[in-house]
Amino acid sequence: MAKKWVYLFTEGNAQMRDLLGGKGAGVAEMTRAGLPVPPGFTITTEACNAYYASGRQFPEGLWEQVLEALKVIERETGKRFGDPTNPLLVSVRSGAKFSMPGMMDTVLNLGLNDETVKGLIAQTGNERFAYDAYRRFIQMFGKIVLGIDPERFERRLEEKKRQVGAQADTDLTAEHLRDLVEEFKRIVEEETGRPFPSDPYEQLRLAIQAVFNSWMNKRAVDYRNFHKIPHDLGTAVNVQAMVFGNMGWDSGTGVAFTRNPLTGEKELYGEYLPNAQGEDVVAGIRTPKPIAALKEDMPEVYEQFKRYAEMLERHYRDMQDLEFTIERGKLYMLQTRSGKRSAAAAVKIAVDMVHEGLIDKAEALKRVEPEQIEQLLHPQIDPRAKVQVIARGLNASPGAATGKAVFDADRAEALARQGEKVILVRPETNPDDVHGMLVAQGILTARGGATSHAAVVARGLGKPCVAGCEALQIDLEKRQFTVDGIVVKEGDVISINGSTGEVILGEVPLIEPELSPELRELLSWADEVRQLQVWANADYPRDAAKAREYGAQGIGLCRTEHMFFEPDRLPLVRTMILAAAEATALDRAVADLEAALANPRPDQDPARLQQQLAEARRRREASEAWHAYHDSLRRLEVIQTEDFKGIFRVMDGLPVVIRLLDPPLHEFLPRYEDLLVEVTELRLKGDGAELAEKEKLLRAVAGMREANPMLGLRGCRLGILFPAIYEMQVRAIFRAAIAVQAEGKVVKPEIMIPLVGHINELRVAREQLERVAQAVQAEAGVTIPYKFGTMIEVPRAALTADEIAQAAEFFSFGTNDLTQTTFGISRDDAEGKFLLQYVERKILPQNPFQVLDRDGVGKLMRWAVEQGRQTRPDLEVGICGEHGGDPESIAFCHELGLNYVSASPYRVPVARLAAAQAALARPLVAHTA
Ligand code: ADP
Ligand code: MG
Ligand code: MG
């Protein structure tokens, strides 16, 4: 016996979504509940999969089961398929497990031909209606099943309307429509070389096939890729007796949500069109009326519909998206499914439903996507607005922004000072552009990935950014960009949507973000269940304040180098860097001789050592570099102390992890290539004084160039080679801590030493810095509770975590670098070149810089947590890489038993929800916290 491929609506129910698809399960459930649903049957998703498995053939038994089920519909309706006197017409509708609105196809009025149309006239006494149904059918069938360009029919229809002077479709008479039917049939014959299939059974077979095929159309495939819906689910096919909303002005059709899908407000929200068939509502041919108009037009039908809507929502305990048709005053329900909704609506509906007793808190927490929360925190494009998208890039920093396109940072600043809103458009950005970025509404770049300077800075600032939009041809000289033949000049208004990567021409209406009372409530429920703490990455007091407002329980990463980039500090930092090597060598010579003198070897003559020491001190005193170095360090210390005070004040009572200087020093210097050009130009001009200055700088920069800066002199290596820098930073931390503690606040600094690979690096750095910490506290006669710890961001540190933990009181996984060093790829190079292809071609399941690679990087993390806690059971472990804000990665961190995740301030609420969802999915036995 063949498998059961076909289920009558009376045989299915809501639980059968896998097999019957969402639509099939929905109509079956409504049928069971006794709602007026036109009879029909569902062909299973298994049949669809079998169809594809056998090279697009109907599986054995399917057609026979279809014919049998059709007989049941005939019995129930008292009509017969293909009967010239009393014909049954059906719709053939797609419907997968997850609703994919508009992605697949549906054919209405199937079963019509030159004979049955007469029957339809006889049945209804309405010739106009019958020919309207017929021409719609040919049009839809032609487009969907036969693949004919729908424009051909549309143009013909428009011509007809012009010819006869009709305003709307409804102005066409029966005669006009009968002519159109003939013309449409001719179009089909021209296009396919064959007459329009008049046999209803042939029509049905082809339509079922077409719906199966639409599962794999490009739209549907793209949609599933985007929403991570598997491609092997298949679509079901629903064959259902037609009801007609176009039988006159006592008929109509509509769509309605049981709650407002934009705001979540509890109100019937939708549209309806009198005297129209289903597709007309969405197609925009005629402007539908708000659903409230139905209350006026047909009060009884409205009341009945409202009752069904409430009943269905209660039944499914979720907001429903309903379709209905009214045929000569009688209401039919055609669809119920959970409705798509905006982020704001998702939150409001979930929270309201808890208060209404429909769902519990855990269910509410599961119903909101963490990503939706982030959308709520950035200005967004009003979803009701129609916009013209001209290009797409990487969605590098969420939110939307509108402003005048400006092509350099100085112009941006100048215009912003005049009160203009600007979008900074650059091929890419670098620290010299920061002043422009700070004043821009958003940033758009043609090159660079998700960690490009533009992306990272924009996210840090909470500004929208679209990066790596390669389609833009930027002409900096002409101050314009071209894309697809469209030229955007400086001053032209554009918009960007950093949540989707879209670049839009002109202004868009924006909606302001807010933490709504509902969101606050939902997040408070999240806090009740989550086991992970949520900290934030924040470099400035205002970020820290934002983070705290959003519920951060600490700062997991305060990057001191960002402070170094500020325009008032950069000159000091440059001086410091250029003098570091010479000054450090001089300091070391003195220190070595001091040590030797304190404890001379037998072969050393103390008098001679004394002399040498005096000489070394003289040399040091005479060195310009040495003075410049220590002078800039002193001044930086004052500035950094103020920075840290600001953060400590804001974070009163909460821990603050401060990372000591990390990036390669040349990042603070002018680019070698730029300097070379300048020097060459100066040589040609023969400008002596400036030339000498620049040549000196060029030599210094050349001396510091590295082949692989990412793997070069950076992180703790810097602190070890140039100890005065880290010492200065630690002094600043403790001075700030002491000052803020004196103000009556509770300060908990945690000093993080970056890029450790070997325990000895940590030992050396920590010993030297502990001395400083002790000295500052002793000097003030105050103690500060503090910790020393390290970032785990190279594999060797993870592998030797048991040793590292001997000298570290905390670990923080720097998963950006840990991913780079584990894979051996540099992110900025990879994302622009091969990484996205890798993901597209499924060589990698995901971009490991967005979603933590559990199997590789994750294995190192697991090992490091275990080994580290074996050495030091109370080891505090967190994550501060970008993954700390990614819901899937957060779930993994929860499973590893980390103490906290640290995310950018705007992602703190996202992380709170994600951590709660992780805890609900897999509650952990309490771990050491
Ligand atoms: P989608 O999933 O794209 O909404 P549907 O299968 O729901 O596609 O159908 C498209 C339109 O046709 C809807 O407006 C629906 O209400 C209408 N429709 C579907 N089946 C019938 C039917 N048997 N009688 C009347 N209208 C129908
Ligand atoms: Mg529908
Ligand atoms: Mg790092």
GROMACS .gro file of N, CA, C and O and ligand atoms in nm, residues 23 38-39 89-95 100-109 140 238-245 253-255 277-282 323-325 334-335 337, ligand 1:
model
  203
   23LYS      N    1   0.001   2.630   0.726
   23LYS     CA    2  -0.130   2.664   0.673
   23LYS      C    3  -0.224   2.545   0.684
   23LYS      O    4  -0.338   2.558   0.728
   38PRO      N    5  -1.386   2.650   0.412
   38PRO     CA    6  -1.422   2.572   0.293
   38PRO      C    7  -1.349   2.438   0.297
   38PRO      O    8  -1.232   2.433   0.334
   39PRO      N    9  -1.415   2.328   0.263
   39PRO     CA   10  -1.353   2.197   0.275
   39PRO      C   11  -1.233   2.182   0.183
   39PRO      O   12  -1.225   2.248   0.080
   89LEU      N   13  -1.475   2.459  -0.796
   89LEU     CA   14  -1.346   2.526  -0.821
   89LEU      C   15  -1.263   2.516  -0.693
   89LEU      O   16  -1.318   2.516  -0.583
   90VAL      N   17  -1.132   2.510  -0.710
   90VAL     CA   18  -1.047   2.498  -0.591
   90VAL      C   19  -0.931   2.598  -0.597
   90VAL      O   20  -0.896   2.650  -0.703
   91SER      N   21  -0.874   2.619  -0.479
   91SER     CA   22  -0.745   2.690  -0.474
   91SER      C   23  -0.639   2.585  -0.445
   91SER      O   24  -0.665   2.485  -0.378
   92VAL      N   25  -0.519   2.609  -0.496
   92VAL     CA   26  -0.406   2.521  -0.470
   92VAL      C   27  -0.300   2.608  -0.405
   92VAL      O   28  -0.242   2.696  -0.467
   93ARG      N   29  -0.280   2.585  -0.273
   93ARG     CA   30  -0.202   2.679  -0.193
   93ARG      C   31  -0.078   2.613  -0.135
   93ARG      O   32  -0.084   2.501  -0.084
   94SER      N   33   0.029   2.684  -0.137
   94SER     CA   34   0.151   2.636  -0.074
   94SER      C   35   0.143   2.662   0.076
   94SER      O   36   0.066   2.746   0.121
   95GLY      N   37   0.228   2.594   0.152
   95GLY     CA   38   0.230   2.619   0.296
   95GLY      C   39   0.332   2.531   0.365
   95GLY      O   40   0.312   2.411   0.380
  100MET      N   41   0.630   3.152   0.527
  100MET     CA   42   0.724   3.226   0.443
  100MET      C   43   0.641   3.318   0.355
  100MET      O   44   0.625   3.292   0.236
  101PRO      N   45   0.590   3.426   0.414
  101PRO     CA   46   0.486   3.502   0.344
  101PRO      C   47   0.528   3.546   0.205
  101PRO      O   48   0.632   3.607   0.186
  102GLY      N   49   0.445   3.511   0.109
  102GLY     CA   50   0.467   3.559  -0.027
  102GLY      C   51   0.583   3.495  -0.101
  102GLY      O   52   0.615   3.533  -0.212
  103MET      N   53   0.648   3.395  -0.039
  103MET     CA   54   0.766   3.338  -0.102
  103MET      C   55   0.731   3.230  -0.202
  103MET      O   56   0.800   3.208  -0.299
  104MET      N   57   0.620   3.160  -0.176
  104MET     CA   58   0.581   3.053  -0.267
  104MET      C   59   0.446   3.089  -0.329
  104MET      O   60   0.399   3.200  -0.315
  105ASP      N   61   0.388   2.995  -0.399
  105ASP     CA   62   0.277   3.034  -0.486
  105ASP      C   63   0.145   2.968  -0.450
  105ASP      O   64   0.140   2.863  -0.386
  106THR      N   65   0.039   3.033  -0.495
  106THR     CA   66  -0.097   2.984  -0.477
  106THR      C   67  -0.175   3.014  -0.605
  106THR      O   68  -0.159   3.120  -0.665
  107VAL      N   69  -0.255   2.917  -0.648
  107VAL     CA   70  -0.340   2.938  -0.766
  107VAL      C   71  -0.486   2.933  -0.721
  107VAL      O   72  -0.525   2.840  -0.650
  108LEU      N   73  -0.563   3.033  -0.762
  108LEU     CA   74  -0.706   3.037  -0.725
  108LEU      C   75  -0.794   3.003  -0.846
  108LEU      O   76  -0.749   3.012  -0.961
  109ASN      N   77  -0.920   2.968  -0.820
  109ASN     CA   78  -1.023   2.947  -0.924
  109ASN      C   79  -0.992   2.833  -1.019
  109ASN      O   80  -1.033   2.832  -1.134
  140MET      N   81  -0.321   3.393  -1.332
  140MET     CA   82  -0.244   3.336  -1.223
  140MET      C   83  -0.179   3.205  -1.263
  140MET      O   84  -0.063   3.179  -1.234
  238ASN      N   85  -0.211   2.274  -0.023
  238ASN     CA   86  -0.349   2.268   0.023
  238ASN      C   87  -0.444   2.289  -0.094
  238ASN      O   88  -0.433   2.388  -0.165
  239VAL      N   89  -0.533   2.194  -0.114
  239VAL     CA   90  -0.633   2.206  -0.219
  239VAL      C   91  -0.766   2.230  -0.149
  239VAL      O   92  -0.805   2.150  -0.062
  240GLN      N   93  -0.830   2.338  -0.183
  240GLN     CA   94  -0.945   2.381  -0.104
  240GLN      C   95  -1.054   2.437  -0.193
  240GLN      O   96  -1.025   2.510  -0.289
  241ALA      N   97  -1.177   2.404  -0.159
  241ALA     CA   98  -1.290   2.458  -0.235
  241ALA      C   99  -1.285   2.610  -0.231
  241ALA      O  100  -1.259   2.669  -0.127
  242MET      N  101  -1.312   2.670  -0.346
  242MET     CA  102  -1.309   2.816  -0.353
  242MET      C  103  -1.434   2.876  -0.290
  242MET      O  104  -1.544   2.823  -0.303
  243VAL      N  105  -1.413   2.986  -0.223
  243VAL     CA  106  -1.525   3.075  -0.190
  243VAL      C  107  -1.491   3.209  -0.254
  243VAL      O  108  -1.375   3.238  -0.278
  244PHE      N  109  -1.594   3.288  -0.279
  244PHE     CA  110  -1.571   3.405  -0.363
  244PHE      C  111  -1.605   3.535  -0.293
  244PHE      O  112  -1.720   3.557  -0.255
  245GLY      N  113  -1.504   3.617  -0.284
  245GLY     CA  114  -1.524   3.748  -0.226
  245GLY      C  115  -1.559   3.851  -0.331
  245GLY      O  116  -1.583   3.967  -0.300
  253THR      N  117  -1.306   4.036   0.093
  253THR     CA  118  -1.197   3.953   0.141
  253THR      C  119  -1.104   4.038   0.226
  253THR      O  120  -1.100   4.160   0.207
  254GLY      N  121  -1.033   3.976   0.319
  254GLY     CA  122  -0.949   4.058   0.405
  254GLY      C  123  -0.842   3.978   0.479
  254GLY      O  124  -0.840   3.855   0.477
  255VAL      N  125  -0.756   4.052   0.541
  255VAL     CA  126  -0.647   3.998   0.621
  255VAL      C  127  -0.648   4.076   0.752
  255VAL      O  128  -0.667   4.197   0.750
  277GLN      N  129  -1.118   3.944  -0.465
  277GLN     CA  130  -1.065   3.813  -0.434
  277GLN      C  131  -0.933   3.828  -0.359
  277GLN      O  132  -0.867   3.931  -0.372
  278GLY      N  133  -0.898   3.723  -0.284
  278GLY     CA  134  -0.785   3.725  -0.191
  278GLY      C  135  -0.666   3.810  -0.232
  278GLY      O  136  -0.625   3.901  -0.160
  279GLU      N  137  -0.611   3.783  -0.349
  279GLU     CA  138  -0.487   3.848  -0.388
  279GLU      C  139  -0.498   4.000  -0.394
  279GLU      O  140  -0.400   4.070  -0.377
  280ASP      N  141  -0.619   4.051  -0.422
  280ASP     CA  142  -0.634   4.195  -0.442
  280ASP      C  143  -0.591   4.277  -0.320
  280ASP      O  144  -0.545   4.389  -0.334
  281VAL      N  145  -0.607   4.221  -0.202
  281VAL     CA  146  -0.577   4.298  -0.082
  281VAL      C  147  -0.429   4.331  -0.075
  281VAL      O  148  -0.390   4.444  -0.052
  282VAL      N  149  -0.348   4.229  -0.101
  282VAL     CA  150  -0.204   4.252  -0.092
  282VAL      C  151  -0.145   4.315  -0.217
  282VAL      O  152  -0.045   4.385  -0.211
  323GLU      N  153  -0.680   3.519   0.752
  323GLU     CA  154  -0.737   3.556   0.622
  323GLU      C  155  -0.881   3.510   0.619
  323GLU      O  156  -0.914   3.402   0.669
  324PHE      N  157  -0.963   3.594   0.562
  324PHE     CA  158  -1.105   3.555   0.554
  324PHE      C  159  -1.165   3.603   0.423
  324PHE      O  160  -1.109   3.690   0.355
  325THR      N  161  -1.274   3.543   0.388
  325THR     CA  162  -1.348   3.586   0.269
  325THR      C  163  -1.496   3.583   0.304
  325THR      O  164  -1.542   3.495   0.378
  334LEU      N  165  -1.000   3.140   0.611
  334LEU     CA  166  -0.910   3.075   0.516
  334LEU      C  167  -0.770   3.051   0.571
  334LEU      O  168  -0.693   2.974   0.515
  335GLN      N  169  -0.736   3.116   0.676
  335GLN     CA  170  -0.601   3.098   0.726
  335GLN      C  171  -0.588   3.149   0.868
  335GLN      O  172  -0.648   3.250   0.904
  337ARG      N  173  -0.240   3.176   1.138
  337ARG     CA  174  -0.101   3.139   1.167
  337ARG      C  175  -0.044   3.243   1.262
  337ARG      O  176  -0.098   3.352   1.274
  930ADP     P1  177  -0.004   3.322   0.099
  930ADP     O1  178   0.057   3.217   0.184
  930ADP     O2  179   0.090   3.386   0.007
  930ADP     O3  180  -0.088   3.417   0.179
  930ADP     P2  181  -0.246   3.181   0.033
  930ADP     O4  182  -0.235   3.039  -0.002
  930ADP     O5  183  -0.287   3.210   0.171
  930ADP     O6  184  -0.108   3.248  -0.001
  930ADP     O7  185  -0.348   3.244  -0.070
  930ADP     C1  186  -0.340   3.368  -0.134
  930ADP     C2  187  -0.475   3.441  -0.125
  930ADP     O8  188  -0.580   3.362  -0.180
  930ADP     C3  189  -0.516   3.471   0.016
  930ADP     O9  190  -0.570   3.600   0.022
  930ADP     C4  191  -0.620   3.366   0.045
  930ADP    O10  192  -0.712   3.411   0.140
  930ADP     C5  193  -0.686   3.346  -0.089
  930ADP     N1  194  -0.742   3.210  -0.098
  930ADP     C6  195  -0.676   3.096  -0.084
  930ADP     N2  196  -0.758   2.989  -0.093
  930ADP     C7  197  -0.882   3.039  -0.113
  930ADP     C8  198  -1.011   2.979  -0.129
  930ADP     N3  199  -1.027   2.848  -0.125
  930ADP     N4  200  -1.114   3.060  -0.150
  930ADP     C9  201  -1.097   3.193  -0.154
  930ADP     N5  202  -0.980   3.256  -0.139
  930ADP    C10  203  -0.872   3.180  -0.119
   0.00000   0.00000   0.00000
